[in-house]
Coordinates of C-alpha atoms in Angstrom, one line a residue:
Chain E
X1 CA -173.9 -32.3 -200.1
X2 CA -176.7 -31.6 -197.4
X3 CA -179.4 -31.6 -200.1
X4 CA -178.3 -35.2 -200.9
X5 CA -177.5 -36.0 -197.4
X6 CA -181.1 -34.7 -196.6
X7 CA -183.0 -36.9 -199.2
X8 CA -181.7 -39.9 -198.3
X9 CA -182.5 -39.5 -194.7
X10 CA -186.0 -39.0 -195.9
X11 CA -185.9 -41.9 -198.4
X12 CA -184.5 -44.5 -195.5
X13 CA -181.8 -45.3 -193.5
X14 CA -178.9 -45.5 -196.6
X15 CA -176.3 -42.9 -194.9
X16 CA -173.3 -43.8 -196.5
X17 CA -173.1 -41.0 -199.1
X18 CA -173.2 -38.3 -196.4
X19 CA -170.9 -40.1 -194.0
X20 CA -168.4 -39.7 -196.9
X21 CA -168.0 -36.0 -195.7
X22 CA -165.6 -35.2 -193.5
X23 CA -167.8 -33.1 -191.9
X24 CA -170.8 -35.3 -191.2
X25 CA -168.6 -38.7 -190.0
X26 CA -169.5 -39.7 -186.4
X27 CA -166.7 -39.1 -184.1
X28 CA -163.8 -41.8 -183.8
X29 CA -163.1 -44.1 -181.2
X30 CA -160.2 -42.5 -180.1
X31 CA -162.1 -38.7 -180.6
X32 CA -164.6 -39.9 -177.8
X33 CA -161.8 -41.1 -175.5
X34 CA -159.6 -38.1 -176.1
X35 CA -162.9 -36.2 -175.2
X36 CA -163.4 -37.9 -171.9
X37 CA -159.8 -38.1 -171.3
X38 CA -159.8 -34.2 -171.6
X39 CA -162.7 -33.7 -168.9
X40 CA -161.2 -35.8 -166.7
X41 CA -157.7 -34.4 -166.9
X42 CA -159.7 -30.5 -166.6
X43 CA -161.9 -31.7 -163.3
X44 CA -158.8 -33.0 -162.0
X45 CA -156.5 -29.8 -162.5
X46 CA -159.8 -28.3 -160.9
X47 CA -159.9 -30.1 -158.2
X48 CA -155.6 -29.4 -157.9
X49 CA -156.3 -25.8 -156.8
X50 CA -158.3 -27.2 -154.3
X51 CA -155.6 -29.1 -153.3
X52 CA -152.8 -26.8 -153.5
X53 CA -154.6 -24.1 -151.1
X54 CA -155.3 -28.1 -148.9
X55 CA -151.7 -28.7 -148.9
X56 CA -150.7 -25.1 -148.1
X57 CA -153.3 -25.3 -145.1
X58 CA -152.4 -28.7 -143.5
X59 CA -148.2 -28.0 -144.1
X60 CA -149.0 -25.0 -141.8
X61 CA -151.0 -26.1 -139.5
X62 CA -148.4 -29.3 -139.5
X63 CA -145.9 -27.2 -138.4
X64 CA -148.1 -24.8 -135.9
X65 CA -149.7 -27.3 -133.7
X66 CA -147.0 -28.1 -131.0
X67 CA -147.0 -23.8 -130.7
X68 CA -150.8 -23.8 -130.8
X69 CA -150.8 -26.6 -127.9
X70 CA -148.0 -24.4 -125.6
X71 CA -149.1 -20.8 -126.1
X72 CA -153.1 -21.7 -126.7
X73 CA -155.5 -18.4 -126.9
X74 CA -152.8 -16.7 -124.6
X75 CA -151.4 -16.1 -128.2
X76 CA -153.8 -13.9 -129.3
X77 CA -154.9 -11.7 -126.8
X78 CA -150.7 -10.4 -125.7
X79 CA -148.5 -8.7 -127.6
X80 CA -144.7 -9.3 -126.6
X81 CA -142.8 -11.1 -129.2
X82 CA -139.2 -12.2 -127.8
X83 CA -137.5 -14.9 -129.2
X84 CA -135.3 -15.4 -125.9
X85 CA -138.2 -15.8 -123.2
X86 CA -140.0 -18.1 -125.9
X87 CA -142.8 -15.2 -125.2
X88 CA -145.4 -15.0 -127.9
X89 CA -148.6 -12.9 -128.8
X90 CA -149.8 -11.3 -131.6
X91 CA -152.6 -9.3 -130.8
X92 CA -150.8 -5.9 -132.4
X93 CA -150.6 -7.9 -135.4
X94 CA -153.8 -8.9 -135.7
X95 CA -155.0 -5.5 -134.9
X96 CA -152.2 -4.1 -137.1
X97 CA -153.5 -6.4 -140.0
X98 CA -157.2 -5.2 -139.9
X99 CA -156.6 -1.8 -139.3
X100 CA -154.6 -1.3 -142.0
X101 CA -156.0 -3.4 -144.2
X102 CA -159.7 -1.4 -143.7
X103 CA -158.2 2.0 -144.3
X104 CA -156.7 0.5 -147.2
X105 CA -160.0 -1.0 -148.0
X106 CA -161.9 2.3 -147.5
X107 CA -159.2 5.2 -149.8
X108 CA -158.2 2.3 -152.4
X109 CA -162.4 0.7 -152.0
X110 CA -163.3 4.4 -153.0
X111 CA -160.9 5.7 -155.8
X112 CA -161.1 2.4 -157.4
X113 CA -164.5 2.5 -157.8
X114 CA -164.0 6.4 -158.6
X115 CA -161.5 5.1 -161.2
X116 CA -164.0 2.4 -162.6
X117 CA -167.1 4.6 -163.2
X118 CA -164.8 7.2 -164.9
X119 CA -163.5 4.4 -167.4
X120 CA -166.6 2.9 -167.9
X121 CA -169.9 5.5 -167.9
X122 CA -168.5 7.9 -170.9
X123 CA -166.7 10.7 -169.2
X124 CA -163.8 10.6 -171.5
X125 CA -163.5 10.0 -174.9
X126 CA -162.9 6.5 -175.9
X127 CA -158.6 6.7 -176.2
X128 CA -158.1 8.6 -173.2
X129 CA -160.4 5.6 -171.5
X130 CA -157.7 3.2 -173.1
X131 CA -154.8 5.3 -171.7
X132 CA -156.0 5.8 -168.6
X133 CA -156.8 1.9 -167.8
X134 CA -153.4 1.1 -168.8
X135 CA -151.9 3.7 -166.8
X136 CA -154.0 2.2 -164.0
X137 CA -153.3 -1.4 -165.0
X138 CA -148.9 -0.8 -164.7
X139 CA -149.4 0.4 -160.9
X140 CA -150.7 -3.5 -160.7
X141 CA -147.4 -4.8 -162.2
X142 CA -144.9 -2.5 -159.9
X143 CA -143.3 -4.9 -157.9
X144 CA -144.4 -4.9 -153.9
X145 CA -140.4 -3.7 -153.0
X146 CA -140.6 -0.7 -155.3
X147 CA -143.3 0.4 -153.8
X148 CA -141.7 -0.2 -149.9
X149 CA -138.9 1.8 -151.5
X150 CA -141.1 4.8 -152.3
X151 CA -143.3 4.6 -149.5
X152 CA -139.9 5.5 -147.6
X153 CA -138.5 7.9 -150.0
X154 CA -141.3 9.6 -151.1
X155 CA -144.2 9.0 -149.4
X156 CA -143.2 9.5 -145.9
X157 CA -141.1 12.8 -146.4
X158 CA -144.6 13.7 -147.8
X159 CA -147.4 12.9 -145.8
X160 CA -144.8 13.9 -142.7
X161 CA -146.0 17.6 -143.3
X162 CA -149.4 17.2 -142.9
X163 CA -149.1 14.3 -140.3
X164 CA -147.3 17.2 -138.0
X165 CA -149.8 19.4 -138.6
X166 CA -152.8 17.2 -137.6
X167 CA -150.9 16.1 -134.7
X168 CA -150.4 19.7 -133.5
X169 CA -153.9 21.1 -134.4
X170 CA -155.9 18.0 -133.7
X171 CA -153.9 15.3 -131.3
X172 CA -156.8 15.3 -128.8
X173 CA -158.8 13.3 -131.6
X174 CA -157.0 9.6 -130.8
X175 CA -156.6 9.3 -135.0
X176 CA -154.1 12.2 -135.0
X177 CA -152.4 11.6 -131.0
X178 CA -148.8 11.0 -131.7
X179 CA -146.2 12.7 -134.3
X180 CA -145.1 10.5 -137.3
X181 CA -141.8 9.7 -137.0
X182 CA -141.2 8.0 -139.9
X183 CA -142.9 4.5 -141.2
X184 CA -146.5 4.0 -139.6
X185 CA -150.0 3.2 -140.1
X186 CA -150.9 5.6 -142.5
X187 CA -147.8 5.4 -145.2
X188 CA -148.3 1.5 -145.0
X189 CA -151.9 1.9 -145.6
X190 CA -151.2 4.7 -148.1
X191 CA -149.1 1.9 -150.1
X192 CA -151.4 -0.4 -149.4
X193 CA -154.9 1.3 -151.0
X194 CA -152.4 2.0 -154.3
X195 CA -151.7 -1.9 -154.2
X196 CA -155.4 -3.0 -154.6
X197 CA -156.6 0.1 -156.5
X198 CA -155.7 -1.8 -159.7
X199 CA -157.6 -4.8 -158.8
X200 CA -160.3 -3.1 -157.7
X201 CA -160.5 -0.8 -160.7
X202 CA -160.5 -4.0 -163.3
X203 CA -163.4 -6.1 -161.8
X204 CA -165.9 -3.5 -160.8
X205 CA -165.2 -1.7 -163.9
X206 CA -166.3 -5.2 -165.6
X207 CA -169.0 -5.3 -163.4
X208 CA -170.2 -1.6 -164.7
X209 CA -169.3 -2.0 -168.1
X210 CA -171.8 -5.4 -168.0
X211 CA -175.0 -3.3 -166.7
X212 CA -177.7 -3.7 -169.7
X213 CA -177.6 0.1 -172.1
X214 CA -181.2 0.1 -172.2
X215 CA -181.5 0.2 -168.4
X216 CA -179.3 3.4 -168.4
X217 CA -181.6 4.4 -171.4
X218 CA -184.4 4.0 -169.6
X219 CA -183.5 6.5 -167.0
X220 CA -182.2 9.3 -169.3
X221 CA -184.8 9.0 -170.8
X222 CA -187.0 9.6 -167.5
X223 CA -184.8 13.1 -167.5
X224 CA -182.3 12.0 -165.2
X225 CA -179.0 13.6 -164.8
X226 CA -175.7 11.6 -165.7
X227 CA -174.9 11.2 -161.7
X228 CA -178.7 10.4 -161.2
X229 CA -178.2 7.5 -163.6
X230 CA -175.2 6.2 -161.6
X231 CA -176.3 6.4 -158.1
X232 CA -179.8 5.0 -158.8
X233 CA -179.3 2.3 -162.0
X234 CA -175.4 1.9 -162.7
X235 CA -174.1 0.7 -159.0
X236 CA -177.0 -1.0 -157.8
X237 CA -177.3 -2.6 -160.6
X238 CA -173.6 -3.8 -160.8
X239 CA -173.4 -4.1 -156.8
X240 CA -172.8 -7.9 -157.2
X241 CA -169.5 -7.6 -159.2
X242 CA -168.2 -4.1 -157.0
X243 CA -168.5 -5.9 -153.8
X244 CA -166.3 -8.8 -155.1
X245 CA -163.8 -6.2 -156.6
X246 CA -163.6 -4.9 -152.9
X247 CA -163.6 -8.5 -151.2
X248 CA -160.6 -9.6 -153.3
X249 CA -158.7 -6.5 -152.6
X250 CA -159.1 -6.9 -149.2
X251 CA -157.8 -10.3 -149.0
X252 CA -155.1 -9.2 -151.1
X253 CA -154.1 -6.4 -148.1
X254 CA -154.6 -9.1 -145.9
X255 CA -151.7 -10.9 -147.2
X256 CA -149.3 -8.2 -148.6
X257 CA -145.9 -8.6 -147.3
X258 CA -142.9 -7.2 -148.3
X259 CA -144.2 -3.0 -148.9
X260 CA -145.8 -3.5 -145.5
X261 CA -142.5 -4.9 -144.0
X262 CA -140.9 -2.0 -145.4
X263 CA -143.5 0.7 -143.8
X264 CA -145.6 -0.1 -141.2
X265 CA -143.3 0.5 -138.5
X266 CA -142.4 -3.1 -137.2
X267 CA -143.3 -2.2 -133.6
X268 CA -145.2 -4.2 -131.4
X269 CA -147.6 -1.9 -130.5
X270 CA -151.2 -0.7 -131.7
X271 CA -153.0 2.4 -131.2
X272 CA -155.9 4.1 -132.9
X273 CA -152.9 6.7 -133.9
X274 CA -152.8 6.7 -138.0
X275 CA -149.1 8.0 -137.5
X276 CA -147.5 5.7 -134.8
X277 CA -145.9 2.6 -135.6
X278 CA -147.2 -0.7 -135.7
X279 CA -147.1 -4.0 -137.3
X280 CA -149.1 -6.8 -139.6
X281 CA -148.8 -10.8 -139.4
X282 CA -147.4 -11.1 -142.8
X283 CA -144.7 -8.4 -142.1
X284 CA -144.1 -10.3 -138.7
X285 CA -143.9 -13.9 -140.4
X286 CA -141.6 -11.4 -143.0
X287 CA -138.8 -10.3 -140.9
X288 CA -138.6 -12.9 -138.2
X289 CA -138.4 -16.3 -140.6
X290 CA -134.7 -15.1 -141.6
X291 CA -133.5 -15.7 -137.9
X292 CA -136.1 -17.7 -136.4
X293 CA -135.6 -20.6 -134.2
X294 CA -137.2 -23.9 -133.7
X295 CA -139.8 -22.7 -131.0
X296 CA -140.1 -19.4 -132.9
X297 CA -140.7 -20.7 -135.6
X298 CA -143.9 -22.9 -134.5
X299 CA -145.3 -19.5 -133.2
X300 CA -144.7 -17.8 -136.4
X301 CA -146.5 -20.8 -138.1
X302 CA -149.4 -19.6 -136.0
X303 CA -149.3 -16.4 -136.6
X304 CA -149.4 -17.5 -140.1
X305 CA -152.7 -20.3 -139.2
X306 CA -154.4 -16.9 -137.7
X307 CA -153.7 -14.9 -140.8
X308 CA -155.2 -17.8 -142.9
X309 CA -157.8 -17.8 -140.9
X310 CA -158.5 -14.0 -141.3
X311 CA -158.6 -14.4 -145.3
X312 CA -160.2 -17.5 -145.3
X313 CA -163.3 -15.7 -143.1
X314 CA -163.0 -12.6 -145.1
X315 CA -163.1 -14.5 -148.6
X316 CA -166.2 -17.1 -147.3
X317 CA -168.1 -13.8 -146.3
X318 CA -168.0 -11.9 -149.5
X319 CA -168.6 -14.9 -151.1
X320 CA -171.7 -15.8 -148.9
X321 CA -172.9 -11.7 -148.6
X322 CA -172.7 -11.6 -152.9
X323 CA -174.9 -14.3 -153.4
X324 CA -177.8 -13.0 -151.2
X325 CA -177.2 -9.6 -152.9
X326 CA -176.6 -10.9 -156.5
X327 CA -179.8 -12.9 -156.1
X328 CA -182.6 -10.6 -155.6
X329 CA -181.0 -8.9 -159.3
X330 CA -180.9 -12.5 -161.2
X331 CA -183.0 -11.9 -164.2
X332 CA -182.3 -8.2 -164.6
X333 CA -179.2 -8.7 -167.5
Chain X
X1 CA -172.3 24.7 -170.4
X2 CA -173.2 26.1 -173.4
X3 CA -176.0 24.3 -174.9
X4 CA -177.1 23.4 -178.5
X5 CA -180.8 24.8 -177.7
X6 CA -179.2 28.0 -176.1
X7 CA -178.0 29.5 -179.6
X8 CA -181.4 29.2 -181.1
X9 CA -183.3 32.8 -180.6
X10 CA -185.2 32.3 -178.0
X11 CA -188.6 33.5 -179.4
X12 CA -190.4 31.3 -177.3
X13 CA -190.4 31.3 -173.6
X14 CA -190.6 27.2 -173.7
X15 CA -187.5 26.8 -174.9
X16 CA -185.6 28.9 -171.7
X17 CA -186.6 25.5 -169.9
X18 CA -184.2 23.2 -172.0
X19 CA -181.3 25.5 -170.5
X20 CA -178.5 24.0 -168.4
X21 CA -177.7 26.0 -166.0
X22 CA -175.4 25.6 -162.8
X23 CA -177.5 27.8 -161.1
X24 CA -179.8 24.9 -160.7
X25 CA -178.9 22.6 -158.0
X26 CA -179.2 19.2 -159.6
X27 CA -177.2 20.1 -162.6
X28 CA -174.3 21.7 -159.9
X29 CA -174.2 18.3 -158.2
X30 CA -173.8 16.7 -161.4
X31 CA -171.0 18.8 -162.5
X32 CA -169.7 19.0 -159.5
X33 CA -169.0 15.2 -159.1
X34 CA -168.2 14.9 -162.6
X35 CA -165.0 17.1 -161.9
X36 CA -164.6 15.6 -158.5
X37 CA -164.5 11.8 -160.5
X38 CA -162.4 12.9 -163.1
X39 CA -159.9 14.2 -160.8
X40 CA -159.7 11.6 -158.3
X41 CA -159.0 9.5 -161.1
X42 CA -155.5 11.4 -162.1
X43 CA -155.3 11.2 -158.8
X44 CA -154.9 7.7 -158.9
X45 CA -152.5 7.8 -161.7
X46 CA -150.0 9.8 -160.0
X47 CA -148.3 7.0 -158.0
X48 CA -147.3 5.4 -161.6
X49 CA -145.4 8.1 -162.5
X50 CA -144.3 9.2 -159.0
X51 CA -142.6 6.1 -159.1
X52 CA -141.1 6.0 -161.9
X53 CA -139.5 9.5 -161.4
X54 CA -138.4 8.2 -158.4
X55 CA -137.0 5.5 -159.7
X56 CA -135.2 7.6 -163.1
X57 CA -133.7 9.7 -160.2
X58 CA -132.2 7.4 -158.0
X59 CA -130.9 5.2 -160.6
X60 CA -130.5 6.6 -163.8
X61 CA -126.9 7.8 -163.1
X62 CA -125.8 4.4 -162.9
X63 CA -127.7 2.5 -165.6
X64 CA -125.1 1.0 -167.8
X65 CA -124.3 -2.5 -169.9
X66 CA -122.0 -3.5 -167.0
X67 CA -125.1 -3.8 -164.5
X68 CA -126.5 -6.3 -166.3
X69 CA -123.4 -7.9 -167.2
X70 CA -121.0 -8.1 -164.2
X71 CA -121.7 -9.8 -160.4
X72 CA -123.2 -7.9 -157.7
X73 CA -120.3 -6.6 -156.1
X74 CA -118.8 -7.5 -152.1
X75 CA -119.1 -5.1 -149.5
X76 CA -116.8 -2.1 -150.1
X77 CA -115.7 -3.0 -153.4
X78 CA -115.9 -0.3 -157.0
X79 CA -118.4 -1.3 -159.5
X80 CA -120.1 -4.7 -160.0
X81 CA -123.7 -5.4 -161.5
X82 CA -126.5 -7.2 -161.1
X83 CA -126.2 -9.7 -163.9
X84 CA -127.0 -13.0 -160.8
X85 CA -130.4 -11.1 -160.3
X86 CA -131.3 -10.4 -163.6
X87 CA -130.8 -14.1 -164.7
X88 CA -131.9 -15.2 -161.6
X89 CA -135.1 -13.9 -161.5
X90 CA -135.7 -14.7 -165.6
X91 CA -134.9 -18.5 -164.3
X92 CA -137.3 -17.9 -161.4
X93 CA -139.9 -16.5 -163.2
X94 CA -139.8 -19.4 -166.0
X95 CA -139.8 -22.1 -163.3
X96 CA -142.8 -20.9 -161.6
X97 CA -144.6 -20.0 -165.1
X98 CA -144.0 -23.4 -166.2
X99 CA -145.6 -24.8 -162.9
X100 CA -148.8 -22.3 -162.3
X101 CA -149.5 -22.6 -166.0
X102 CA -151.2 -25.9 -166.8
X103 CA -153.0 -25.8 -162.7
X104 CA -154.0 -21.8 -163.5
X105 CA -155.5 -22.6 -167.3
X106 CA -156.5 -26.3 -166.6
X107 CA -158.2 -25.3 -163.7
X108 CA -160.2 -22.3 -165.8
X109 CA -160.9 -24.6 -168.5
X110 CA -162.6 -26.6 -166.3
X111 CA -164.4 -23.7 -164.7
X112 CA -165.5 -22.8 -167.8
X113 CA -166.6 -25.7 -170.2
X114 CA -167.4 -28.5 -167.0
X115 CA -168.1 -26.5 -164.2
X116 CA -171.0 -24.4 -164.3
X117 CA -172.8 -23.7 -160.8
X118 CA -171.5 -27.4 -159.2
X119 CA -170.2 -28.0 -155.7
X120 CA -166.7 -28.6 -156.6
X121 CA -166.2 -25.2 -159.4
X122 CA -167.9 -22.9 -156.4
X123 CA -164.9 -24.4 -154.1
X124 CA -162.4 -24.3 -156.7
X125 CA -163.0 -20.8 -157.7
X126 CA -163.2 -19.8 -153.6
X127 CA -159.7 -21.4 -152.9
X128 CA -158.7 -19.7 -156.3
X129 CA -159.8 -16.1 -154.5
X130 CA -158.7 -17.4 -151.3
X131 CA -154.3 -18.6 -153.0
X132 CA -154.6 -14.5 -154.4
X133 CA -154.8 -13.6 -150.4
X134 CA -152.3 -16.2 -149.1
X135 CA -149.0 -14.5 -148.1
X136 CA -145.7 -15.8 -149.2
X137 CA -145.2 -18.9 -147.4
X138 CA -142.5 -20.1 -149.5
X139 CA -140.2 -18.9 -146.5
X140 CA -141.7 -21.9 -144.0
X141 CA -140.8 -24.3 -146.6
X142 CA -137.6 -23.6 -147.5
X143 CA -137.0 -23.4 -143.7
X144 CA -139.0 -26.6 -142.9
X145 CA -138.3 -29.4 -145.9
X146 CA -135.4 -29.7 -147.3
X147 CA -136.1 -30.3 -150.6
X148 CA -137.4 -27.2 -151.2
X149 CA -134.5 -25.5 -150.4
X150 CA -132.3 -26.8 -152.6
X151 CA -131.4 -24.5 -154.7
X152 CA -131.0 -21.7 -152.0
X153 CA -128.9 -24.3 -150.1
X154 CA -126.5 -24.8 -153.4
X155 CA -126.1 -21.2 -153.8
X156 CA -125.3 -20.6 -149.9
X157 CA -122.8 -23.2 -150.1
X158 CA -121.4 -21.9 -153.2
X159 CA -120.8 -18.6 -151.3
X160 CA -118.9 -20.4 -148.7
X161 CA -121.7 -19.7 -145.7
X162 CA -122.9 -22.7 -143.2
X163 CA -126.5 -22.9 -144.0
X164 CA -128.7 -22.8 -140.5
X165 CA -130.3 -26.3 -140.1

């Protein structure tokens, strides 16, 4: 059918004897509109996420600006929150928020990447690698109260030991200066680094697994040792996709809610302490919505502009810090 | 350790050098982090099953047909499930499927056939990274429109409680 097809093109312009295959027949009217249709209807869906996280934005700030206008940067720099003087701050929050989120960042930053090189650089044989991503995959899909509920029955008991001990040996360090009493810092943060260890794991194993053989090759071949290879080919090389992994877990702290609720303490306090309480914005917006009040509820709507604010810097950061690193290793895959 | 060249007789002094031996110090390191790596990485996976035990233990004694059968129960009485929740949270879960569905695959349909490296797929995938971050806000709208709280509203009234307005 092509050889004919073929020849007749050469002879001249007669096409009808190849246009007779189904395969070869210029696309229909309505195949050309149902094409365009279809990009349209994709760039629009596109441009709906944009949107959404628009809508999301302006509702809040919608409803925060009357609060934003009374309590001003007052807001953020006290830290009383009660509902009958209409006083509002939320500096433990935000202080809560970050600190938590960075040791969270730094134990679940560091075993996820431990986690990723293990799965993806050959330690174990191929089925165990399987197993063990799954394994690491279900802590992703244990729901956020679960964990809250462990964190108090198993986690605190737990780390209380230890906590006591630190306290006793070391409470001149300001990390270790009061006793644990229960939910704190460090269980919530605990919870917390579990939470984004699955994220993490996933994208900057894809990053890993995506680094060229041959430039691994290369370097064993050089005589370097397995670790060697890692340190000075595997993670620079994939430093683009691992710092993403990290960014998005991050923001994912950022906004947990309900474990941290659960955990952290709820106290409107903040120390450099791992083991006193404290308390985050989205466990504040958490437990005070239920019972909240008109005015309290325009400062908990910005509480909740400030916390957007947080991610949204955190998120345009990463993105902005990958591209200058991802650029200078364009051309290496 | 043992190595492949090790067994061969070692006639020639050359081949001593093809040796691995953790007396030398870049080969410790590399065990060394090798068995630090693998064992943070159970490490990691202990939480799964901590959990789960945790769970199995707590619960376990009362796992029965009835708790997915019967209503959850009024304070202080016997028995009682959790049947509401469990077809609650299917309905829930459908709902909310059938809505982030067509935005979630549209949208990475058109990130991956149209967008390329534009303006408007660099900003859609940022807000995309930027919605996995956002705490649950559904509480401020189901406080603040009323249309969103509809069916919360339906099922307070149905329990015979004045809902807050």
């Amino acid at each position: 059918m092509a050889d004919i097809g073929l020849k007749q093109a050469a002879a001249g312009p007669d096409l009808t004897e190849a246009f007779r295959s189904p395969v070869s027949r210029p696309p229909s009217a309505w195949q050309k509109n149902f094409d365009v249709a279809f990009k349209y209807v994709a760039h629009a869906f596109g441009a709906g996420v944009v949107l959404l996280l628009g809508g999301v934005v302006f509702e809040v700030m919608r409803h925060a600006k009357t609060a934003m206008a009374d309590y001003g940067l007052r807001f953020l720099t006290t830290s009383t929150w009660d509902a009958n003087r209409a006083e509002f701050g939320i500096l433990a929050e935000i202080v809560g928020t970050l600190y938590t989120s960075i040791l969270a960042l730094g134990i679940g930053g560091f075993l996820g990447i431990t986690v990723a090189l293990v799965l993806s650089q050959g330690f174990v044989p191929r089925r165990m690698e399987l197993v063990m991503k799954n394994v690491i995959e279900l802590l992703a899909a244990i729901p956020s109260v679960v964990y809250g509920l462990w964190g108090i029955f198993v986690l605190v008991p737990a780390v209380r030991g230890p906590a006591g001990w630190l306290n006793e040996h070391f409470g001149s360090i300001p990390f270790f200066s009061t006793r644990l009493s229960g939910p704190g810092i460090l269980p919530a943060a605990l919870v917390l680094s579990i939470m984004i260890l699955p994220t993490v794991t996933a994208i900057s194993r894809e990053a890993m697994a995506a680094v060229p053989k041959r430039l691994a090759a290369a370097a064993y071949g050089l005589g370097a040792t397995r670790w060697e290879v890692i340190f000075k080919v595997t993670l620079p090389t994939a430093v683009g996709g691992i710092f993403g992994a990290l960014v998005l877990g991050f923001g994912r702290a950022l906004g947990e809610t309900m474990a941290l609720a659960m955990l952290v303490g709820n106290a409107n306090v903040f120390g450099l302490s791992l083991f006193s309480p404290g308390n985050t914005l989205a466990a504040l917006l958490a437990n005070h919505f239920p019972e909240a009040g008109q005015v309290e509820v325009g400062a908990l709507m910005y509480a909740a502009v400030v916390l957007m604010l947080i991610t949204l810097t955190v998120n345009a950061l990463g993105s902005f810090l990958m591209l200058r690193t991802t650029r200078e290793l364009k051309g290496l895959g | 350790m043992a190595n492949a060249v090790s067994n061969l007789p070692a006639s020639s002094a050359d081949k001593t050098s093809f040796r691995r031996s953790l007396g030398e110090p870049r080969t410790l390191v590399n065990t060394g982090l090798t068995v630090l790596a693998v064992g943070l990485s159970l490490l990691a996976m202990f939480p799964l099953f901590s959990v789960l035990y945790m769970l199995l233990v707590k619960g376990a004694a009362l796992l029965s047909p009835s708790l997915f059968t019967e209503l959850t129960p009024g304070a202080g009485m016997e028995g009682g499930g959790i049947g509401n929740a469990v077809v609650g949270t299917l309905v829930v879960v459908l709902v909310a499927t059938a809505m982030a569905l067509p935005l979630g695959f549209m949208g990475a349909v058109y990130l991956a056939e149209y967008g390329g490296d534009t303006k408007l797929a660099t900003v859609v995938r940022f807000c995309g990274k930027v919605l996995t971050g956002l705490p649950p806000f559904w509480r401020v709208y189901s406080r603040t429109r009323w249309w969103w709280s509809l069916p919360a509203r339906s099922a307070r009234s149905r329990a015979g409680r004045r809902w807050p307005s």
